[in-house]
């Protein structure tokens, strides 16, 4: 192949069948990849030949090909290698098994036959796949979820599986600290560490990408799943109850099923958290009517799940990819900051030198479609009703003296007075909640826990004398009279 007219620092790589090119980006660097020949995908999302796909914000990903391909990479990242040792054949077989469940479920829902001349009585009906993915930290759970979802929507059957994220350390389609769920209609593209599950519509008026998702979001408010397991369990059950009501229930959508991504806490932890860990797994199994548990790369956990659940559902151990990167706390803190910045300002990745900006795409869309213009506004402190769930520092029950009880419940909404110097609201992320139930007869103290999230704002300034505060938000809608919940995330707009 001729290398003339290629951008500077561009390499041409030929991948063998069932191999992948893996890369890791440093901070403030970007990478462009173009498929020249053959077919390739990134975590199940197919690449279109001739397009430059742009990656940034410390993205770590892999280009996989089933039958071989040629790609252009510009520039060369600091960490890159290709590998023929992948778990993709196992993941592909798993997709086929889940696809059979969808087809049989659709058959039972619609009364159609699988093939001409085949009657319904000759085919065994099946529930749609409702999959819980668990495993230790840095095992590739989110990647597996994306691959399975992307293969599902690419199957050409009109599927729209529900992807659920109950890992607050990830944040899904919102900001870190959120639990969320979305019906996926198009492949989820990977392009940034801050958007692990692809792009979602924020509250900002913007030119929405064709594959933008509209998630159902609840606010947990912390990165650590162990901080308030009772609150997390309640939110998981809330999501489960709302899925049936929120998403379109055509037979094809019902048969598509759901896939649930989970935090590392579900896999292991101190002995003191074992009961809480099992309660959260049980909450997921019940709330989402799980019939399949996938255990990524841990034999002990697989045996534990089979011992507990084998009589009621299927437990499958799946291999961990050798390309999984170990992520430290410093990296995760940077990603959290990137996620909040992305929520406010959108994604703006500068293309590498030599590649025209009009030829590069982020998630298959023009880069400009992902840029937002947030609004900074000053409001009266009394315009917003702010709550904190539990106390600022909530010690686990096991750390309390024997016989002692909490003065404040983990589930108790506590009003926060922003006019006090010790409110702790400066630079905090606030979740703006949906309105309360208009029927006052149904009001209860903990109702704020069951409200969905309408959007997020950050308190960037407090004037205690004037009783005013400055808010950064991704749109210009008024927040007067709204209810907000504060967590433990801080963010400085730098």
Short mmCIF file of C-alpha atoms in Angstrom, two decimals:
data_model
loop_
_atom_site.label_atom_id
_atom_site.label_comp_id
_atom_site.label_asym_id
_atom_site.label_seq_id
_atom_site.Cartn_x
_atom_site.Cartn_y
_atom_site.Cartn_z
CA UNK A 1 0.00 0.00 0.00
CA UNK A 2 1.23 3.49 -0.86
CA UNK A 3 1.94 5.77 2.10
CA UNK A 4 1.73 8.94 0.02
CA UNK A 5 -0.70 11.63 1.18
CA UNK A 6 -1.00 10.06 4.62
CA UNK A 7 -1.09 12.40 7.65
CA UNK A 8 2.23 12.71 9.53
CA UNK A 9 3.14 9.98 12.05
CA UNK A 10 0.62 7.61 10.47
CA UNK A 11 1.14 3.87 10.49
CA UNK A 12 -0.68 1.29 8.39
CA UNK A 13 -1.43 -1.94 10.23
CA UNK A 14 -2.70 -5.22 8.80
CA UNK A 15 -4.60 -7.32 11.36
CA UNK A 16 -4.93 -11.08 11.04
CA UNK A 17 -8.33 -12.79 11.39
CA UNK A 18 -9.61 -12.91 15.01
CA UNK A 19 -6.95 -10.52 16.27
CA UNK A 20 -7.14 -7.02 17.69
CA UNK A 21 -5.13 -3.82 17.91
CA UNK A 22 -5.07 -2.47 21.48
CA UNK A 23 -4.18 1.08 22.46
CA UNK A 24 -4.05 3.34 25.52
CA UNK A 25 -3.98 7.13 25.30
CA UNK A 26 -2.11 9.51 27.58
CA UNK A 27 -3.81 12.66 28.94
CA UNK A 28 -4.26 15.46 26.40
CA UNK A 29 -3.59 13.22 23.41
CA UNK A 30 -5.88 12.17 20.57
CA UNK A 31 -5.88 9.29 18.11
CA UNK A 32 -7.55 8.85 14.73
CA UNK A 33 -8.24 5.41 13.23
CA UNK A 34 -9.50 4.73 9.72
CA UNK A 35 -10.61 1.38 8.38
CA UNK A 36 -9.01 0.99 4.94
CA UNK A 37 -9.91 -2.57 3.96
CA UNK A 38 -11.95 -5.42 5.44
CA UNK A 39 -14.29 -5.28 8.43
CA UNK A 40 -13.49 -4.28 12.00
CA UNK A 41 -15.25 -3.29 15.20
CA UNK A 42 -14.55 -1.62 18.53
CA UNK A 43 -16.25 -3.44 21.39
CA UNK A 44 -18.92 -4.71 19.01
CA UNK A 45 -19.56 -1.38 17.21
CA UNK A 46 -18.70 -1.74 13.52
CA UNK A 47 -16.36 0.75 11.83
CA UNK A 48 -17.37 2.32 8.52
CA UNK A 49 -14.60 2.16 5.89
CA UNK A 50 -12.99 5.46 4.94
CA UNK A 51 -14.06 7.41 8.06
CA UNK A 52 -11.62 8.75 10.66
CA UNK A 53 -12.77 7.73 14.14
CA UNK A 54 -11.46 10.06 16.83
CA UNK A 55 -10.45 9.00 20.36
CA UNK A 56 -9.31 11.05 23.34
CA UNK A 57 -9.60 11.67 27.11
CA UNK A 58 -7.31 8.74 28.06
CA UNK A 59 -9.37 6.26 26.05
CA UNK A 60 -8.32 2.60 26.24
CA UNK A 61 -9.83 0.39 23.56
CA UNK A 62 -9.22 -2.26 20.92
CA UNK A 63 -10.01 -2.70 17.22
CA UNK A 64 -11.04 -6.31 16.58
CA UNK A 65 -11.53 -8.09 13.25
CA UNK A 66 -13.11 -11.46 12.57
CA UNK A 67 -11.71 -11.96 9.06
CA UNK A 68 -8.76 -9.59 8.87
CA UNK A 69 -8.49 -5.89 7.99
CA UNK A 70 -6.19 -2.97 7.28
CA UNK A 71 -6.34 0.18 9.41
CA UNK A 72 -4.55 3.54 9.49
CA UNK A 73 -3.53 4.88 12.91
CA UNK A 74 -2.51 8.51 13.43
CA UNK A 75 -0.40 9.30 15.38
CA UNK A 76 1.19 6.31 17.11
CA UNK A 77 -0.02 6.19 20.74
CA UNK A 78 2.42 5.70 23.61
CA UNK A 79 0.99 2.26 24.38
CA UNK A 80 -0.10 -0.03 21.56
CA UNK A 81 0.16 -3.67 20.51
CA UNK A 82 -1.79 -6.26 18.59
CA UNK A 83 -2.85 -9.62 19.97
CA UNK A 84 -4.31 -12.84 18.63
CA UNK A 85 -5.26 -14.00 22.15
CA UNK A 86 -8.78 -12.63 22.60
CA UNK A 87 -11.99 -13.93 24.23
CA UNK A 88 -14.10 -12.80 21.28
CA UNK A 89 -15.00 -16.31 20.10
CA UNK A 90 -16.45 -17.06 23.55
CA UNK A 91 -18.26 -13.70 23.56
CA UNK A 92 -19.63 -14.41 20.07
CA UNK A 93 -20.96 -17.80 21.16
CA UNK A 94 -22.53 -16.15 24.18
CA UNK A 95 -24.28 -13.63 21.92
CA UNK A 96 -25.67 -16.47 19.80
CA UNK A 97 -27.10 -18.16 22.91
CA UNK A 98 -28.73 -14.90 24.04
CA UNK A 99 -30.05 -14.32 20.51
CA UNK A 100 -31.80 -17.70 20.59
CA UNK A 101 -33.48 -16.68 23.83
CA UNK A 102 -34.70 -13.44 22.21
CA UNK A 103 -36.12 -15.25 19.18
CA UNK A 104 -37.94 -17.81 21.32
CA UNK A 105 -39.25 -15.03 23.58
CA UNK A 106 -40.55 -13.09 20.59
CA UNK A 107 -42.20 -16.29 19.35
CA UNK A 108 -44.08 -16.72 22.62
CA UNK A 109 -45.08 -13.05 22.72
CA UNK A 110 -46.31 -12.74 19.14
CA UNK A 111 -47.38 -16.29 18.35
CA UNK A 112 -45.23 -16.30 15.21
CA UNK A 113 -43.25 -19.28 14.01
CA UNK A 114 -39.47 -19.42 13.67
CA UNK A 115 -39.57 -20.70 10.10
CA UNK A 116 -42.20 -21.25 7.38
CA UNK A 117 -44.29 -24.28 8.21
CA UNK A 118 -43.05 -24.48 11.80
CA UNK A 119 -45.80 -24.31 14.40
CA UNK A 120 -45.49 -22.66 17.78
CA UNK A 121 -46.10 -25.98 19.52
CA UNK A 122 -42.86 -27.38 18.11
CA UNK A 123 -40.74 -24.63 19.66
CA UNK A 124 -40.12 -24.19 23.36
CA UNK A 125 -41.01 -20.65 24.55
CA UNK A 126 -38.39 -18.73 26.47
CA UNK A 127 -38.06 -15.68 28.65
CA UNK A 128 -35.97 -12.89 27.15
CA UNK A 129 -32.34 -12.76 28.30
CA UNK A 130 -32.05 -10.81 31.55
CA UNK A 131 -28.34 -10.83 32.24
CA UNK A 132 -26.37 -9.76 35.33
CA UNK A 133 -22.63 -9.25 34.68
CA UNK A 134 -20.41 -9.46 37.76
CA UNK A 135 -16.69 -9.72 38.35
CA UNK A 136 -13.76 -8.10 40.19
CA UNK A 137 -12.40 -4.63 39.46
CA UNK A 138 -10.59 -4.25 36.14
CA UNK A 139 -12.05 -7.44 34.68
CA UNK A 140 -13.76 -5.93 31.62
CA UNK A 141 -17.40 -6.10 32.74
CA UNK A 142 -18.44 -2.88 31.02
CA UNK A 143 -16.65 -3.91 27.82
CA UNK A 144 -18.48 -7.24 27.80
CA UNK A 145 -21.81 -5.45 28.33
CA UNK A 146 -21.12 -3.15 25.38
CA UNK A 147 -20.12 -6.03 23.12
CA UNK A 148 -23.27 -8.01 23.91
CA UNK A 149 -25.53 -4.95 23.50
CA UNK A 150 -23.86 -3.92 20.24
CA UNK A 151 -24.11 -7.41 18.76
CA UNK A 152 -27.77 -7.47 19.75
CA UNK A 153 -28.69 -4.20 17.98
CA UNK A 154 -26.60 -5.17 14.95
CA UNK A 155 -28.50 -8.45 14.53
CA UNK A 156 -31.03 -6.78 12.24
CA UNK A 157 -34.07 -8.01 14.18
CA UNK A 158 -35.21 -4.63 15.52
CA UNK A 159 -34.01 -5.38 19.04
CA UNK A 160 -33.57 -2.58 21.60
CA UNK A 161 -32.08 -4.15 24.75
CA UNK A 162 -32.08 -2.24 28.00
CA UNK A 163 -28.60 -1.60 29.37
CA UNK A 164 -28.53 -0.93 33.12
CA UNK A 165 -25.57 0.57 34.96
CA UNK A 166 -25.59 0.18 38.75
CA UNK A 167 -21.91 1.08 39.22
CA UNK A 168 -21.78 4.62 40.70
CA UNK A 169 -18.01 4.72 40.21
CA UNK A 170 -18.69 4.65 36.47
CA UNK A 171 -21.69 6.96 36.23
CA UNK A 172 -22.96 5.53 32.96
CA UNK A 173 -24.63 8.19 30.81
CA UNK A 174 -24.77 10.92 33.47
CA UNK A 175 -22.09 11.86 36.01
CA UNK A 176 -20.25 9.69 38.56
CA UNK A 177 -22.54 8.75 41.43
CA UNK A 178 -25.53 8.02 39.18
CA UNK A 179 -27.33 4.74 38.52
CA UNK A 180 -29.06 4.60 35.16
CA UNK A 181 -30.77 2.54 32.48
CA UNK A 182 -31.44 3.13 28.79
CA UNK A 183 -33.04 1.32 25.88
CA UNK A 184 -30.30 0.97 23.24
CA UNK A 185 -31.37 1.19 19.58
CA UNK A 186 -28.01 1.77 17.86
CA UNK A 187 -24.46 0.57 18.59
CA UNK A 188 -22.67 2.20 21.52
CA UNK A 189 -19.44 3.79 20.33
CA UNK A 190 -16.29 4.02 22.44
CA UNK A 191 -14.24 7.20 22.09
CA UNK A 192 -13.45 8.56 25.57
CA UNK A 193 -12.81 7.28 29.08
CA UNK A 194 -15.45 9.80 30.22
CA UNK A 195 -18.20 8.25 28.08
CA UNK A 196 -17.84 4.54 28.69
CA UNK A 197 -21.45 3.83 27.62
CA UNK A 198 -21.62 6.26 24.72
CA UNK A 199 -23.40 9.60 24.38
CA UNK A 200 -26.64 10.57 26.09
CA UNK A 201 -28.91 13.58 25.80
CA UNK A 202 -28.26 16.08 28.62
CA UNK A 203 -30.65 18.85 29.59
CA UNK A 204 -28.93 21.17 27.10
CA UNK A 205 -30.47 22.30 23.80
CA UNK A 206 -28.12 20.73 21.29
CA UNK A 207 -28.03 19.03 17.93
CA UNK A 208 -28.54 15.49 19.13
CA UNK A 209 -26.50 12.73 17.53
CA UNK A 210 -28.49 9.99 15.84
CA UNK A 211 -27.37 7.43 18.44
CA UNK A 212 -28.03 9.62 21.50
CA UNK A 213 -29.70 7.81 24.40
CA UNK A 214 -32.31 9.07 26.85
CA UNK A 215 -31.55 7.29 30.12
CA UNK A 216 -33.57 6.84 33.27
CA UNK A 217 -31.32 8.19 36.06
CA UNK A 218 -31.29 7.92 39.85
CA UNK A 219 -28.83 9.67 42.16
CA UNK A 220 -26.69 7.71 44.62
CA UNK A 221 -24.18 10.52 45.02
CA UNK A 222 -20.97 8.63 45.92
CA UNK A 223 -18.31 6.66 44.07
CA UNK A 224 -18.03 3.97 46.76
CA UNK A 225 -20.76 1.33 46.58
CA UNK A 226 -20.10 0.38 50.21
CA UNK A 227 -20.85 3.86 51.53
CA UNK A 228 -24.63 3.47 51.68
CA UNK A 229 -25.71 -0.03 50.53
CA UNK A 230 -29.28 0.45 51.78
CA UNK A 231 -29.70 3.47 49.52
CA UNK A 232 -28.17 1.60 46.59
CA UNK A 233 -30.51 -1.35 47.13
CA UNK A 234 -33.50 0.97 47.12
CA UNK A 235 -32.39 2.69 43.91
CA UNK A 236 -31.82 -0.66 42.19
CA UNK A 237 -35.35 -1.70 43.01
CA UNK A 238 -36.63 1.70 41.82
CA UNK A 239 -34.97 1.21 38.44
CA UNK A 240 -36.43 -2.28 38.14
CA UNK A 241 -39.94 -1.03 38.90
CA UNK A 242 -39.66 1.79 36.37
CA UNK A 243 -38.26 -0.18 33.45
CA UNK A 244 -41.56 -1.77 32.54
CA UNK A 245 -43.35 1.59 32.70
CA UNK A 246 -40.74 3.79 31.01
CA UNK A 247 -39.71 1.87 27.93
CA UNK A 248 -41.73 0.95 24.88
CA UNK A 249 -43.15 -2.52 25.33
CA UNK A 250 -43.59 -3.74 21.77
CA UNK A 251 -42.97 -7.49 21.49
CA UNK A 252 -39.54 -6.89 19.91
CA UNK A 253 -38.52 -4.63 22.79
CA UNK A 254 -39.80 -6.98 25.46
CA UNK A 255 -37.96 -9.87 23.84
CA UNK A 256 -34.73 -7.86 23.68
CA UNK A 257 -34.19 -8.29 27.42
CA UNK A 258 -31.71 -6.39 29.55
CA UNK A 259 -28.04 -6.48 30.52
CA UNK A 260 -26.92 -5.16 33.92
CA UNK A 261 -23.41 -3.82 34.56
CA UNK A 262 -22.32 -3.93 38.21
CA UNK A 263 -19.62 -2.51 40.53
CA UNK A 264 -16.65 -4.52 41.78
CA UNK A 265 -18.32 -4.67 45.22
CA UNK A 266 -20.62 -7.38 43.87
CA UNK A 267 -17.56 -9.57 43.36
CA UNK A 268 -15.57 -9.28 46.57
CA UNK A 269 -14.90 -7.20 49.63
CA UNK A 270 -14.19 -7.34 53.38
CA UNK A 271 -16.01 -9.96 55.42
CA UNK A 272 -18.01 -7.16 57.06
CA UNK A 273 -19.58 -6.30 53.69
CA UNK A 274 -20.47 -9.85 52.64
CA UNK A 275 -24.10 -9.57 53.75
CA UNK A 276 -24.57 -6.20 52.04
CA UNK A 277 -22.92 -7.53 48.88
CA UNK A 278 -25.28 -10.50 48.71
CA UNK A 279 -28.28 -8.25 49.40
CA UNK A 280 -27.33 -6.05 46.43
CA UNK A 281 -26.90 -9.03 44.12
CA UNK A 282 -30.26 -10.37 45.29
CA UNK A 283 -31.81 -6.93 44.73
CA UNK A 284 -30.61 -7.00 41.11
CA UNK A 285 -31.80 -10.57 40.55
CA UNK A 286 -35.24 -9.67 41.86
CA UNK A 287 -35.60 -6.15 40.40
CA UNK A 288 -34.55 -7.10 36.86
CA UNK A 289 -35.88 -10.68 36.94
CA UNK A 290 -32.41 -11.99 36.13
CA UNK A 291 -32.24 -15.42 34.50
CA UNK A 292 -28.54 -15.45 33.55
CA UNK A 293 -25.49 -14.43 35.59
CA UNK A 294 -22.20 -13.93 33.76
CA UNK A 295 -19.11 -14.11 35.97
CA UNK A 296 -16.08 -12.53 34.33
CA UNK A 297 -12.78 -14.22 35.02
CA UNK A 298 -13.10 -15.43 38.62
CA UNK A 299 -13.55 -19.13 39.43
CA UNK A 300 -14.31 -18.61 43.11
CA UNK A 301 -17.09 -16.12 42.41
CA UNK A 302 -18.55 -18.39 39.75
CA UNK A 303 -18.70 -21.27 42.23
CA UNK A 304 -20.31 -19.00 44.82
CA UNK A 305 -23.01 -17.84 42.41
CA UNK A 306 -23.74 -21.41 41.25
CA UNK A 307 -24.11 -22.53 44.85
CA UNK A 308 -26.64 -19.79 45.59
CA UNK A 309 -28.52 -19.39 42.30
CA UNK A 310 -28.08 -22.51 40.15
CA UNK A 311 -31.56 -23.83 40.99
CA UNK A 312 -33.32 -20.69 39.71
CA UNK A 313 -31.11 -19.34 36.91
CA UNK A 314 -28.06 -20.01 34.72
CA UNK A 315 -24.57 -19.07 35.89
CA UNK A 316 -21.84 -18.89 33.24
CA UNK A 317 -18.15 -18.13 33.75
CA UNK A 318 -16.72 -16.15 30.84
CA UNK A 319 -13.03 -15.43 30.17
CA UNK A 320 -11.38 -12.11 30.94
CA UNK A 321 -9.65 -10.35 28.08
CA UNK A 322 -5.88 -10.04 28.24
CA UNK A 323 -6.27 -6.46 27.08
CA UNK A 324 -7.99 -5.28 30.26
CA UNK A 325 -6.05 -2.43 31.87
CA UNK A 326 -5.61 -2.09 35.64
CA UNK A 327 -6.95 1.35 36.61
CA UNK A 328 -5.73 3.05 39.79
CA UNK A 329 -7.61 5.55 41.96
CA UNK A 330 -5.77 8.52 40.47
CA UNK A 331 -6.97 7.59 36.99
CA UNK A 332 -10.54 7.12 38.21
CA UNK A 333 -10.49 10.55 39.87
CA UNK A 334 -9.35 12.12 36.59
CA UNK A 335 -12.11 10.27 34.74
CA UNK A 336 -14.71 11.53 37.24
CA UNK A 337 -13.57 15.09 36.55
CA UNK A 338 -13.68 14.42 32.79
CA UNK A 339 -17.22 13.03 33.11
CA UNK A 340 -18.57 16.10 34.89
CA UNK A 341 -16.77 18.39 32.43
CA UNK A 342 -18.23 16.39 29.53
CA UNK A 343 -21.71 16.63 31.01
CA UNK A 344 -21.40 20.42 31.15
CA UNK A 345 -19.37 21.19 28.04
CA UNK A 346 -19.81 18.12 25.86
CA UNK A 347 -16.98 16.37 24.03
CA UNK A 348 -14.43 18.34 22.02
CA UNK A 349 -11.49 16.21 20.94
CA UNK A 350 -8.98 17.99 18.73
CA UNK A 351 -7.96 15.84 15.77
CA UNK A 352 -4.29 14.91 15.33
CA UNK A 353 -2.16 17.13 13.05
CA UNK A 354 -2.70 16.61 9.34
CA UNK A 355 -6.27 15.31 9.60
CA UNK A 356 -8.93 17.84 8.50
CA UNK A 357 -11.53 18.42 11.21
CA UNK A 358 -14.37 18.00 8.69
CA UNK A 359 -13.27 14.41 8.02
CA UNK A 360 -13.15 13.19 11.62
CA UNK A 361 -16.06 11.70 13.54
CA UNK A 362 -16.75 11.06 17.20
CA UNK A 363 -18.98 8.02 17.67
CA UNK A 364 -19.74 8.16 13.96
CA UNK A 365 -21.01 11.76 14.15
CA UNK A 366 -19.39 15.14 13.35
CA UNK A 367 -17.26 16.32 16.28
CA UNK A 368 -19.17 19.63 16.53
CA UNK A 369 -22.40 17.81 17.45
CA UNK A 370 -20.97 17.00 20.88
CA UNK A 371 -19.98 20.53 21.97
CA UNK A 372 -22.23 22.29 24.54
CA UNK A 373 -22.38 25.81 25.99
CA UNK A 374 -23.33 25.69 29.69
CA UNK A 375 -24.90 28.61 31.52
CA UNK A 376 -23.59 30.19 34.71
CA UNK A 377 -26.32 31.92 36.68
CA UNK A 378 -26.80 33.44 40.13
CA UNK A 379 -29.89 32.51 42.14
CA UNK A 380 -31.27 33.14 45.59
CA UNK A 381 -30.26 30.48 48.07
CA UNK A 382 -33.91 29.95 48.96
CA UNK A 383 -34.84 29.19 45.36
CA UNK A 384 -33.57 25.63 45.66
CA UNK A 385 -34.53 23.01 48.27
CA UNK A 386 -31.36 21.02 48.91
CA UNK A 387 -31.12 17.69 50.76
CA UNK A 388 -28.33 15.37 51.82
CA UNK A 389 -29.10 11.67 52.28
CA UNK A 390 -27.77 10.54 55.66
CA UNK A 391 -24.77 12.36 57.14
CA UNK A 392 -21.68 13.67 55.39
CA UNK A 393 -19.51 10.91 56.91
CA UNK A 394 -21.55 7.74 57.28
CA UNK A 395 -19.61 5.01 59.10
CA UNK A 396 -20.68 1.42 58.41
CA UNK A 397 -22.90 -0.25 61.01
CA UNK A 398 -20.05 -2.66 61.84
CA UNK A 399 -17.94 0.32 63.01
CA UNK A 400 -20.48 1.46 65.59
CA UNK A 401 -20.11 0.46 69.29
CA UNK A 402 -21.92 -2.71 70.30
CA UNK A 403 -25.58 -1.92 70.90
CA UNK A 404 -25.30 1.58 69.46
CA UNK A 405 -27.77 2.84 66.87
CA UNK A 406 -27.47 5.60 64.33
CA UNK A 407 -28.84 9.00 65.25
CA UNK A 408 -29.38 9.67 61.53
CA UNK A 409 -30.63 6.92 59.22
CA UNK A 410 -28.76 6.12 56.00
CA UNK A 411 -32.06 6.74 54.22
CA UNK A 412 -33.01 9.99 55.92
CA UNK A 413 -33.14 13.13 53.71
CA UNK A 414 -31.61 16.00 55.70
CA UNK A 415 -32.29 19.60 54.59
CA UNK A 416 -29.12 21.57 53.82
CA UNK A 417 -29.05 25.33 54.54
CA UNK A 418 -26.78 26.86 51.91
CA UNK A 419 -26.68 30.16 53.83
CA UNK A 420 -24.60 28.57 56.61
CA UNK A 421 -20.81 28.62 56.35
CA UNK A 422 -20.59 24.90 57.07
CA UNK A 423 -23.01 23.75 54.39
CA UNK A 424 -20.21 22.18 52.33
CA UNK A 425 -21.95 23.01 49.04
CA UNK A 426 -19.20 24.97 47.29
CA UNK A 427 -18.01 23.12 44.16
CA UNK A 428 -20.42 20.26 44.87
CA UNK A 429 -22.45 18.44 42.22
CA UNK A 430 -26.20 18.65 42.82
CA UNK A 431 -28.77 16.38 41.23
CA UNK A 432 -31.94 18.26 40.21
CA UNK A 433 -34.83 15.94 40.91
CA UNK A 434 -38.14 15.41 39.16
CA UNK A 435 -41.18 17.01 40.87
CA UNK A 436 -42.81 15.27 43.80
CA UNK A 437 -46.04 13.35 43.34
CA UNK A 438 -48.76 16.01 43.05
CA UNK A 439 -51.06 13.98 45.32
CA UNK A 440 -50.17 15.41 48.74
CA UNK A 441 -51.88 12.45 50.42
CA UNK A 442 -49.06 10.23 49.16
CA UNK A 443 -46.18 12.37 50.47
CA UNK A 444 -43.72 10.66 52.83
CA UNK A 445 -40.41 11.63 54.42
CA UNK A 446 -38.24 9.54 52.11
CA UNK A 447 -40.06 10.35 48.88
CA UNK A 448 -37.03 12.29 47.63
CA UNK A 449 -35.14 8.97 47.45
CA UNK A 450 -37.54 7.69 44.82
CA UNK A 451 -37.43 10.72 42.51
CA UNK A 452 -35.67 10.42 39.17
CA UNK A 453 -33.00 12.91 38.09
CA UNK A 454 -33.82 15.69 35.62
CA UNK A 455 -30.26 17.03 35.38
CA UNK A 456 -27.13 18.05 37.26
CA UNK A 457 -25.64 21.40 38.29
CA UNK A 458 -22.48 22.50 40.12
CA UNK A 459 -22.35 25.17 42.84
CA UNK A 460 -19.44 27.39 41.71
CA UNK A 461 -19.94 30.29 44.13
CA UNK A 462 -21.61 31.16 47.46
CA UNK A 463 -22.30 34.71 48.72
CA UNK A 464 -23.49 34.17 52.29
CA UNK A 465 -24.10 37.88 52.99
CA UNK A 466 -26.31 38.36 49.96
CA UNK A 467 -27.74 34.83 50.32
CA UNK A 468 -26.99 34.11 46.66
CA UNK A 469 -25.22 31.23 44.96
CA UNK A 470 -23.75 30.77 41.50
CA UNK A 471 -24.77 27.67 39.58
CA UNK A 472 -23.24 26.11 36.45
CA UNK A 473 -25.73 24.09 34.43
CA UNK A 474 -25.83 22.71 30.88
CA UNK A 475 -28.98 24.66 29.93
CA UNK A 476 -30.74 27.93 30.65
CA UNK A 477 -33.87 26.57 32.30
CA UNK A 478 -34.78 28.00 35.69
CA UNK A 479 -34.14 25.85 38.76
CA UNK A 480 -36.29 27.99 41.07
CA UNK A 481 -38.60 25.87 43.18
CA UNK A 482 -36.75 22.65 42.32
CA UNK A 483 -35.51 19.98 44.72
CA UNK A 484 -31.83 19.00 44.69
CA UNK A 485 -29.77 16.30 46.39
CA UNK A 486 -26.06 16.73 47.12
CA UNK A 487 -23.57 13.87 47.23
CA UNK A 488 -19.83 13.80 47.86
CA UNK A 489 -18.55 14.76 44.40
CA UNK A 490 -16.68 18.05 44.03
CA UNK A 491 -15.64 19.65 40.75
CA UNK A 492 -13.66 22.77 39.86
CA UNK A 493 -14.28 24.32 36.45
CA UNK A 494 -10.71 24.77 35.24
#
